[in-house]
PDB file of C-alpha atoms in Angstrom:
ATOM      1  CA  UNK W  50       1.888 -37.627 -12.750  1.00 52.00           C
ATOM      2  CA  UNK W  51      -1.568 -35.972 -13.947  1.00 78.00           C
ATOM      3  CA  UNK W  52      -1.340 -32.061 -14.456  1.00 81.00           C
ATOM      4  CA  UNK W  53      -3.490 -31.459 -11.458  1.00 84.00           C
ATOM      5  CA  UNK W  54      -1.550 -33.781  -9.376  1.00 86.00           C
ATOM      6  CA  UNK W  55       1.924 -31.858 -10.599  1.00 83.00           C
ATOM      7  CA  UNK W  56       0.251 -29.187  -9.709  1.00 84.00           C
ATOM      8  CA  UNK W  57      -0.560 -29.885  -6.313  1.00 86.00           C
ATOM      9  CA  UNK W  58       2.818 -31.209  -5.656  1.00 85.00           C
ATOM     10  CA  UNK W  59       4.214 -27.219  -6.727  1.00 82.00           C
ATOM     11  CA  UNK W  60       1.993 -25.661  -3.943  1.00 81.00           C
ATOM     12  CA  UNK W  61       3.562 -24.425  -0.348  1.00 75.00           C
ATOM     13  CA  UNK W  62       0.620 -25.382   1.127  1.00 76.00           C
ATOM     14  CA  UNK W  63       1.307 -28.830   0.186  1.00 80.00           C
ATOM     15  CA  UNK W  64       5.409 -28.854   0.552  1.00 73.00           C
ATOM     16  CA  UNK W  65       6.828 -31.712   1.980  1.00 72.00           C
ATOM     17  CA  UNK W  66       4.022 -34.169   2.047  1.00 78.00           C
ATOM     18  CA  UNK W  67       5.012 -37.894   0.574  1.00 82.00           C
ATOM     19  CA  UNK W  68       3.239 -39.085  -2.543  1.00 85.00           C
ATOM     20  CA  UNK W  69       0.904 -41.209  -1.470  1.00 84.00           C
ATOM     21  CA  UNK W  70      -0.449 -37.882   0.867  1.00 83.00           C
ATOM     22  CA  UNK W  71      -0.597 -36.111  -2.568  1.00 86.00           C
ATOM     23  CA  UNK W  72      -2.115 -38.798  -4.133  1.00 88.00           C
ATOM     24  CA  UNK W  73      -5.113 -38.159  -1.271  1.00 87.00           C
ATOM     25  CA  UNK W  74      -5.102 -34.561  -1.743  1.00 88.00           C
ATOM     26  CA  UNK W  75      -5.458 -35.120  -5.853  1.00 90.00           C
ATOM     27  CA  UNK W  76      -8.581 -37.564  -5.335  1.00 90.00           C
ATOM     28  CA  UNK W  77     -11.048 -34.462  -3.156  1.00 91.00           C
ATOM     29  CA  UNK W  78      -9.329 -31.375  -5.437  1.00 92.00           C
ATOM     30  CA  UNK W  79     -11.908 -30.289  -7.561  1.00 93.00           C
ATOM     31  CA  UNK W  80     -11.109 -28.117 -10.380  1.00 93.00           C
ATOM     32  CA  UNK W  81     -12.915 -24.948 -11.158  1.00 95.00           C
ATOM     33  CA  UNK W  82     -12.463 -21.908 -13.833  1.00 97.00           C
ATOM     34  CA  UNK W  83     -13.633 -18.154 -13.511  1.00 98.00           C
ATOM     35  CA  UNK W  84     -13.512 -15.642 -15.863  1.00 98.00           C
ATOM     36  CA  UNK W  85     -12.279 -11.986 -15.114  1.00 96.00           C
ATOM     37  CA  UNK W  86     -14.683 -10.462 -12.937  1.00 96.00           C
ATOM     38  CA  UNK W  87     -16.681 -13.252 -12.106  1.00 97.00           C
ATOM     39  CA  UNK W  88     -17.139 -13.813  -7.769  1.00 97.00           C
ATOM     40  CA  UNK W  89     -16.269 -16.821  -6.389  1.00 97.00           C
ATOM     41  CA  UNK W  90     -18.196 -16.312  -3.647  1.00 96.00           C
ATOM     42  CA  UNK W  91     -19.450 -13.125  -1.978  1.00 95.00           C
ATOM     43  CA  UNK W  92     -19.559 -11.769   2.303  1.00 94.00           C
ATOM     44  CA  UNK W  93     -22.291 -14.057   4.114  1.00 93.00           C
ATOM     45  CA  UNK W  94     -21.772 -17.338   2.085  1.00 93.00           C
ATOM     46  CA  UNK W  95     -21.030 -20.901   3.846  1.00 89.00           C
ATOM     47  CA  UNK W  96     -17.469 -21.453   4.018  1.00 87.00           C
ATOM     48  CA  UNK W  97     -18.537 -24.704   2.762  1.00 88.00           C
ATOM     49  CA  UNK W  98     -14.884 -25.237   1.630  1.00 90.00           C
ATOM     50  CA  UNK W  99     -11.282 -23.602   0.328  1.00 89.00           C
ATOM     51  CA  UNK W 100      -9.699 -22.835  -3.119  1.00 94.00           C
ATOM     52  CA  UNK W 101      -6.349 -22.838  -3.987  1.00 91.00           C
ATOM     53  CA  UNK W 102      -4.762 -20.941  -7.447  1.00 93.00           C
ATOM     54  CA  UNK W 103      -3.765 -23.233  -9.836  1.00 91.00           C
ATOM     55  CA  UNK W 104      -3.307 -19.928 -12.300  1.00 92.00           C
ATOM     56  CA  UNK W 105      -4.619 -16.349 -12.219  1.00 95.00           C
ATOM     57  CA  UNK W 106      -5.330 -13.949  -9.484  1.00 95.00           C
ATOM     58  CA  UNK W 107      -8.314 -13.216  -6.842  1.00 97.00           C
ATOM     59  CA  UNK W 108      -8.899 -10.487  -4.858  1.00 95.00           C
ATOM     60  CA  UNK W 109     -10.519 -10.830  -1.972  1.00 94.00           C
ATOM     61  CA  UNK W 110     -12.754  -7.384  -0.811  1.00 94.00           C
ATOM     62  CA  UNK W 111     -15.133  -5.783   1.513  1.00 92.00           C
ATOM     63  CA  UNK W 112     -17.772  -3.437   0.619  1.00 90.00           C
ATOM     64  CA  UNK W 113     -18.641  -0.425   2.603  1.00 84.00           C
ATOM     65  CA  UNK W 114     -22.362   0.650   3.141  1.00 83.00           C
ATOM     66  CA  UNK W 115     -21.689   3.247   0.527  1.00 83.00           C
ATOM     67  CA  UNK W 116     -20.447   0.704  -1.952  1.00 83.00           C
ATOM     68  CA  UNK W 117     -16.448   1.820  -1.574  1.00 85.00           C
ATOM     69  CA  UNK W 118     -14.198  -1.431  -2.395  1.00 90.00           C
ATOM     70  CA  UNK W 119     -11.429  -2.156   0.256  1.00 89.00           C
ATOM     71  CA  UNK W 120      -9.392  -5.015  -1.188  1.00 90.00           C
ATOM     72  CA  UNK W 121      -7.832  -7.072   1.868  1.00 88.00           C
ATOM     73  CA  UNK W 122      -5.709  -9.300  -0.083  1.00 88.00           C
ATOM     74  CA  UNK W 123      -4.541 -10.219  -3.692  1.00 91.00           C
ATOM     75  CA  UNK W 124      -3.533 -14.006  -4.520  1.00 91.00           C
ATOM     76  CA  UNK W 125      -2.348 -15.498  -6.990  1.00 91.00           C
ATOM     77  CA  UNK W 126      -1.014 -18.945  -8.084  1.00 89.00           C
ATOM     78  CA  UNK W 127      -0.455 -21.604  -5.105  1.00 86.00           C
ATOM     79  CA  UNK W 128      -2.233 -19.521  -2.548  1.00 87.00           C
ATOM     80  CA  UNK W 129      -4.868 -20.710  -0.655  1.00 87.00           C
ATOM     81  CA  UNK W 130      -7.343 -18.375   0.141  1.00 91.00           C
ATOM     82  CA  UNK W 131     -11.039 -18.805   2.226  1.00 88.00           C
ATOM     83  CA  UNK W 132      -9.610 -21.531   4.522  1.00 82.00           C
ATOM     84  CA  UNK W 133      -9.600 -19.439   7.774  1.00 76.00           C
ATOM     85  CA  UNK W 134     -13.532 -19.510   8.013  1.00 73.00           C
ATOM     86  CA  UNK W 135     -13.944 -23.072   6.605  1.00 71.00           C
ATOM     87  CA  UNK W 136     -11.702 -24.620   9.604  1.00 72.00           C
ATOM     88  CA  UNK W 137     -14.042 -22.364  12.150  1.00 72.00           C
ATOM     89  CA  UNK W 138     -17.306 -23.383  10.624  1.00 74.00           C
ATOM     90  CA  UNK W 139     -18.539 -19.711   9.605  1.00 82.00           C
ATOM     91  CA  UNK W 140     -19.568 -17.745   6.904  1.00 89.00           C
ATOM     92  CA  UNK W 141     -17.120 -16.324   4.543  1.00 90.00           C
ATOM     93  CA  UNK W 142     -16.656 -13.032   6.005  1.00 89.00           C
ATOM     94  CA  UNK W 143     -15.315 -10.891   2.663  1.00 92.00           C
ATOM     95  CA  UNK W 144     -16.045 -11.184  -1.081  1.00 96.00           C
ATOM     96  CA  UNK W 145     -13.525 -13.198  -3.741  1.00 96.00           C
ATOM     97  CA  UNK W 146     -13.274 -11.923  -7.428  1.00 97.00           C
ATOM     98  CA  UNK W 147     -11.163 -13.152 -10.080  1.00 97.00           C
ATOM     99  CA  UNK W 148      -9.192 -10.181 -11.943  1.00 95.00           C
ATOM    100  CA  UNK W 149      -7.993 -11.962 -14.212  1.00 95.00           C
ATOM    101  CA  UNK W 150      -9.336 -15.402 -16.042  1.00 96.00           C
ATOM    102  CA  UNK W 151      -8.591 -18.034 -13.369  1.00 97.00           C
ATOM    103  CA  UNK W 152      -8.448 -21.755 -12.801  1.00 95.00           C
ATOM    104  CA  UNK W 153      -8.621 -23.105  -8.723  1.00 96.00           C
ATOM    105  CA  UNK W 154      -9.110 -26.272  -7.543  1.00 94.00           C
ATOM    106  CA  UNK W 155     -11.669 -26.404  -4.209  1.00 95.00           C
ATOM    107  CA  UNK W 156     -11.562 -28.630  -1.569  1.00 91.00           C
ATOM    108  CA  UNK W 157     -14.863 -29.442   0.408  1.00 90.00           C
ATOM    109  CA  UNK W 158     -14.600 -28.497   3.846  1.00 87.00           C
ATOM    110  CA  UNK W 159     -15.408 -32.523   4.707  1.00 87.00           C
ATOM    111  CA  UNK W 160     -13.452 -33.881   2.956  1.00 89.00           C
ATOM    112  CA  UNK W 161     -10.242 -31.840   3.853  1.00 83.00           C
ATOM    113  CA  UNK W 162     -10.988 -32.000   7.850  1.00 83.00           C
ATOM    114  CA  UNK W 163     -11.327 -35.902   7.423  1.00 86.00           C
ATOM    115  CA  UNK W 164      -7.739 -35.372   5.321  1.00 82.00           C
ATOM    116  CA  UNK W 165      -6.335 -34.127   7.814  1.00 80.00           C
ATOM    117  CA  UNK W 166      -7.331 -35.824  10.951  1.00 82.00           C
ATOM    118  CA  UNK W 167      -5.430 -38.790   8.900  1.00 79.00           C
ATOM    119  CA  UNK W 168      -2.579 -36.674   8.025  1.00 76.00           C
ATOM    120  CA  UNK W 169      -1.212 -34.491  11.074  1.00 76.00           C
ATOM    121  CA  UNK W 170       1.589 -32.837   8.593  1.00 73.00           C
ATOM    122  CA  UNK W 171      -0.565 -31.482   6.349  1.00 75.00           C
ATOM    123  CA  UNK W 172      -2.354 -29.553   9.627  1.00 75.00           C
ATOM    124  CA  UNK W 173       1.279 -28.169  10.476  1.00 75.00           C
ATOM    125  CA  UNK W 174       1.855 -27.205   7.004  1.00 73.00           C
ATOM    126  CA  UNK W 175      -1.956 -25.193   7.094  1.00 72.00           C
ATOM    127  CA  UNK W 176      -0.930 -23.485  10.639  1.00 73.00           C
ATOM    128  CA  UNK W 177       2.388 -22.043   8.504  1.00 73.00           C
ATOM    129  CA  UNK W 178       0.092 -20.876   5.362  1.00 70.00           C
ATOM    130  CA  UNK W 179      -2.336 -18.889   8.146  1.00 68.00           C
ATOM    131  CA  UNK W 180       0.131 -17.563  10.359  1.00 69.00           C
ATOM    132  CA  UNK W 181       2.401 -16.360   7.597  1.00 70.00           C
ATOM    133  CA  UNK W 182      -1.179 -14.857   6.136  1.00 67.00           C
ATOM    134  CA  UNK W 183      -2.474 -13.375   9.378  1.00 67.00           C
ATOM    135  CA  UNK W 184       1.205 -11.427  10.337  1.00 68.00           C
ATOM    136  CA  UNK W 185       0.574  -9.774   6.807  1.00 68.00           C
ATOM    137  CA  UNK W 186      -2.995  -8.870   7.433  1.00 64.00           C
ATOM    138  CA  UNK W 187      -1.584  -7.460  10.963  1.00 64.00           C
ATOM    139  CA  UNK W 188       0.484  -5.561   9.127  1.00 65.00           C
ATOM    140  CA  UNK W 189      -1.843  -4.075   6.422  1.00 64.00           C
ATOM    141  CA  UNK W 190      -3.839  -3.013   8.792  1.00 66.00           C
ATOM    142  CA  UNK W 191      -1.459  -1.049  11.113  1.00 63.00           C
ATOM    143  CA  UNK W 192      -0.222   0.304   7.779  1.00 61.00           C
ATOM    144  CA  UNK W 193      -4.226   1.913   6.711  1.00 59.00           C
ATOM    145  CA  UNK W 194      -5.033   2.847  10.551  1.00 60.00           C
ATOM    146  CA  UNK W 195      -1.228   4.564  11.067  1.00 59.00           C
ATOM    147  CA  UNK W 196       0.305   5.411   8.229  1.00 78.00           C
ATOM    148  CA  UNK W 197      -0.323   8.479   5.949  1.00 86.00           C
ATOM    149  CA  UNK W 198      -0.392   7.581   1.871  1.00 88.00           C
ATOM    150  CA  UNK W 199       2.929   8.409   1.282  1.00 91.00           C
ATOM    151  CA  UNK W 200       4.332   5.998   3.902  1.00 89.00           C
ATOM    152  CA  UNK W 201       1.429   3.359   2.953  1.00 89.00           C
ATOM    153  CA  UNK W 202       3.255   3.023  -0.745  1.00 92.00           C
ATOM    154  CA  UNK W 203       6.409   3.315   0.126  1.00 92.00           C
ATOM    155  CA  UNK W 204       6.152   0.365   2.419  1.00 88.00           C
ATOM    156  CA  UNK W 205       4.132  -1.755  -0.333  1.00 90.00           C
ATOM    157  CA  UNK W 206       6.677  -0.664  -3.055  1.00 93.00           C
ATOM    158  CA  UNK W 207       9.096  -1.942  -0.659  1.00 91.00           C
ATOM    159  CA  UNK W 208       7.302  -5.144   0.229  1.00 87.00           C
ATOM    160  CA  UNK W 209       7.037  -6.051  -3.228  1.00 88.00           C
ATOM    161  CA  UNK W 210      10.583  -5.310  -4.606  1.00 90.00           C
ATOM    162  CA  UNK W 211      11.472  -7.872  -1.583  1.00 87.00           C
ATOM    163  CA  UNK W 212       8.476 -10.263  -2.414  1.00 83.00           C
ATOM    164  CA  UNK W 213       9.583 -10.574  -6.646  1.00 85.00           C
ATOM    165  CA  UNK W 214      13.511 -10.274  -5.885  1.00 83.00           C
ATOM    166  CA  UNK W 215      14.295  -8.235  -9.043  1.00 81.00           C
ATOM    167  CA  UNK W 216      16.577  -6.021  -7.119  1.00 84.00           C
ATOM    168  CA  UNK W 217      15.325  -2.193  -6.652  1.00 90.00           C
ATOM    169  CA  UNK W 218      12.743  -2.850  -9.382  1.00 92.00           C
ATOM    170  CA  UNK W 219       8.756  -3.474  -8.625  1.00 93.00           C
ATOM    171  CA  UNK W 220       6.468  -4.592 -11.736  1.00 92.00           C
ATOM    172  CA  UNK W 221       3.181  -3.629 -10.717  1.00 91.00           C
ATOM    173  CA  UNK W 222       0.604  -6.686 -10.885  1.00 87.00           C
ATOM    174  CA  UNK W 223      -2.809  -5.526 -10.645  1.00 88.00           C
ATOM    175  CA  UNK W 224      -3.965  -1.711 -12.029  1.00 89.00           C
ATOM    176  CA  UNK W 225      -4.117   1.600 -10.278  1.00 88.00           C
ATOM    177  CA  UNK W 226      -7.309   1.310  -9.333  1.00 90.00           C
ATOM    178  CA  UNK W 227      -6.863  -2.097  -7.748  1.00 91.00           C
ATOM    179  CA  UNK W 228      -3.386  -0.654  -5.916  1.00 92.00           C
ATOM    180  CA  UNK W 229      -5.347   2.352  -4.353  1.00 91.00           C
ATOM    181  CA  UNK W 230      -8.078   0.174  -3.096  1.00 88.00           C
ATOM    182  CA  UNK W 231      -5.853  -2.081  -1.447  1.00 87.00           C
ATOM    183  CA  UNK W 232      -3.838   1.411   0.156  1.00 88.00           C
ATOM    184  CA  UNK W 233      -7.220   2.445   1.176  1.00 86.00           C
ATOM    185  CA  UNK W 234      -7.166   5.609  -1.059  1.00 89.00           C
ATOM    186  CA  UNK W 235      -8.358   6.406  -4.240  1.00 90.00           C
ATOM    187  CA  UNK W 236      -6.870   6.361  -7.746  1.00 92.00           C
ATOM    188  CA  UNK W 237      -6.153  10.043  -8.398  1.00 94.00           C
ATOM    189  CA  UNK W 238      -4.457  10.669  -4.677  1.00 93.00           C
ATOM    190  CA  UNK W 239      -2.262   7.364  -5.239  1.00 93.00           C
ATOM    191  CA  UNK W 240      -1.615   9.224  -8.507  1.00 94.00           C
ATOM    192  CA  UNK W 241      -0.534  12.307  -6.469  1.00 94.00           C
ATOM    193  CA  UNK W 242       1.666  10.537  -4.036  1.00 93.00           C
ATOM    194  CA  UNK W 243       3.638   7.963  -7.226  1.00 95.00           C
ATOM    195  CA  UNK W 244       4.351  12.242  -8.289  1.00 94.00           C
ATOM    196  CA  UNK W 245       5.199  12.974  -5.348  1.00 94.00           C
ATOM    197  CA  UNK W 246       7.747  10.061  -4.599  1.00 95.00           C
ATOM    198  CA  UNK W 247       9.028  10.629  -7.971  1.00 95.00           C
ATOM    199  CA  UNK W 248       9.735  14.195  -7.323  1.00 94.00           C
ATOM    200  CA  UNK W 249      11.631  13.526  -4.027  1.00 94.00           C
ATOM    201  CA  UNK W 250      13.525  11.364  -6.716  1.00 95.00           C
ATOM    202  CA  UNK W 251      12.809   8.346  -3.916  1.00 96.00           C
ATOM    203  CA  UNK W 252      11.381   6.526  -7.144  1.00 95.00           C
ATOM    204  CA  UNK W 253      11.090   6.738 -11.049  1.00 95.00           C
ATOM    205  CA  UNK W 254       7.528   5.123 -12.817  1.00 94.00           C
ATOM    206  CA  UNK W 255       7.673   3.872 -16.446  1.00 94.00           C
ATOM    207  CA  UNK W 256       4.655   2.706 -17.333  1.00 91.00           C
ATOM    208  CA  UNK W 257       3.810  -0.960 -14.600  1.00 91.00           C
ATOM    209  CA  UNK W 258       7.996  -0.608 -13.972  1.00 94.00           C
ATOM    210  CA  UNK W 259       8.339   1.086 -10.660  1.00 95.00           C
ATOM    211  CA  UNK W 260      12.450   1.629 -10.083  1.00 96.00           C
ATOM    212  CA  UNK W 261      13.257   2.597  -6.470  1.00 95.00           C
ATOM    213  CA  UNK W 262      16.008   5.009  -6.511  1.00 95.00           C
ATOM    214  CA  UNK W 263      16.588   6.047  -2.795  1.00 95.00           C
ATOM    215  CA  UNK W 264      15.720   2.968  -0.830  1.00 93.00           C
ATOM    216  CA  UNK W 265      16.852   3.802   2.766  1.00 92.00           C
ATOM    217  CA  UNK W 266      14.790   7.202   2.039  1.00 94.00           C
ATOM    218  CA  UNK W 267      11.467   4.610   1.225  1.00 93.00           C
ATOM    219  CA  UNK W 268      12.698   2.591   4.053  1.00 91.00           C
ATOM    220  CA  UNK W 269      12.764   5.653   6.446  1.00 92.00           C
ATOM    221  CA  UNK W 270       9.649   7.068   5.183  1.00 91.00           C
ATOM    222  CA  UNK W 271       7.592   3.668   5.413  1.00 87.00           C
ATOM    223  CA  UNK W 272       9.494   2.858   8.521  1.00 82.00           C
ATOM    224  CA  UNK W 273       9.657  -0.261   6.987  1.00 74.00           C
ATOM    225  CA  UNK W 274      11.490  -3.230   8.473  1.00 61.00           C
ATOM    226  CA  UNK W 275      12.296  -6.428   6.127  1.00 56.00           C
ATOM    227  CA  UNK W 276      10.176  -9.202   6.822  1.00 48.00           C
ATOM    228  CA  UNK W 277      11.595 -12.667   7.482  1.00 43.00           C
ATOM    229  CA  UNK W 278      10.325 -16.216   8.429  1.00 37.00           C
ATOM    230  CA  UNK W 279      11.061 -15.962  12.183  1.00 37.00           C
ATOM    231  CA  UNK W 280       8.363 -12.968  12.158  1.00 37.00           C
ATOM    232  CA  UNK W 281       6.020 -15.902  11.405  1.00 31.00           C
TER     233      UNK W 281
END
């Protein structure tokens, strides 16, 4: 098995199909590499097809007229991301960055609806991906339209010590900057509110290492409910 081809085979979006489906998959991926900060592609482009994360991480962002960043979502390796406006023939509606140097492979929005129509599993497998993806937008949004800071990081500190399973500990991924952009907030009130927390003694912050010391009390304050699979 070829290293893009073993790759493929390790991605969710891809789980369960036979070999000879991967095989098809392997033949339209085409590889591509970014460097950090580089845009994949920006708000208004043709969604002339999708990339999926072989390695690194993308954020993908909107700009406000006044040139404030609101990251919607970060990805990293195995995650699709600008599929939703391929399949509905329309312009990519956000912009994608690489934070970090980044390798994807793209599939041509042709060549993966032809795929398809000859592979009904790989459809079901895309409907999982986008509904699992849009209950998590639903969610981030309800969090920045409802939610005041304190409850907005709670809940992500919460979401994240579930999402890496490392107990009551959260390693931050992505910098301060990048965090309050996504919380919809900027870095020196998200710096307030990790003092805050930490003064409540709901969490302690060494460095990226984010312990969470009181979880019902984050739990309570994010009115946070675990998310499982059925929500999807």
């Amino acid at each position: 098995m070829d290293k893009i081809l073993n790759i493929i085979s390790t991605i969710p979006l891809f789980n369960g199909l036979p070999e000879d489906q991967l095989v098809a998959i392997r033949k339209i991926a085409l590889e591509k590499e970014f460097n950090k900060g580089e845009i994949i592609f920006s708000e208004g482009d043709e969604g002339n097809g999708f990339f999926v994360i072989a390695e690194g991480r993308v954020k993908v962002f909107k700009l406000s007229t006044e040139g404030k960043e609101q990251i919607l979502h970060i990805f990293g390796s195995g995650q699709p991301f600008g599929e939703v406006p391929v399949f509905a023939g329309q312009k990519f509606p956000a912009n994608a960055q690489a934070i970090e140097k980044t390798r994807v492979l793209f599939f041509l929005r042709v060549s993966i609806v032809n795929l398809i129509s000859a592979n009904p599993s790989l459809a079901l497998n895309m409907l999982a991906v986008m509904s699992t993806k849009l209950r998590q937008f639903a969610v981030q949004i309800e969090n920045l339209s409802l939610k005041e800071m304190p409850a907005r990081l709670a809940f992500y500190l919460l979401r994240h010590a579930d999402e890496q399973n490392q107990g009551n500990v959260v390693i931050l991924k992505i910098s301060k900057g990048q965090l309050a952009s996504t919380l919809g907030t900027i870095p020196e009130t998200l710096s307030r509110m990790f003092a805050k927390l930490s003064g409540k003694n709901l969490i302690s912050v060494d460095g990226k290492i984010i312990t969470l010391l009181d979880r019902r009390g984050l739990e309570e304050l994010a009115e946070y409910k675990k998310i499982s699979s059925r929500d999807f």
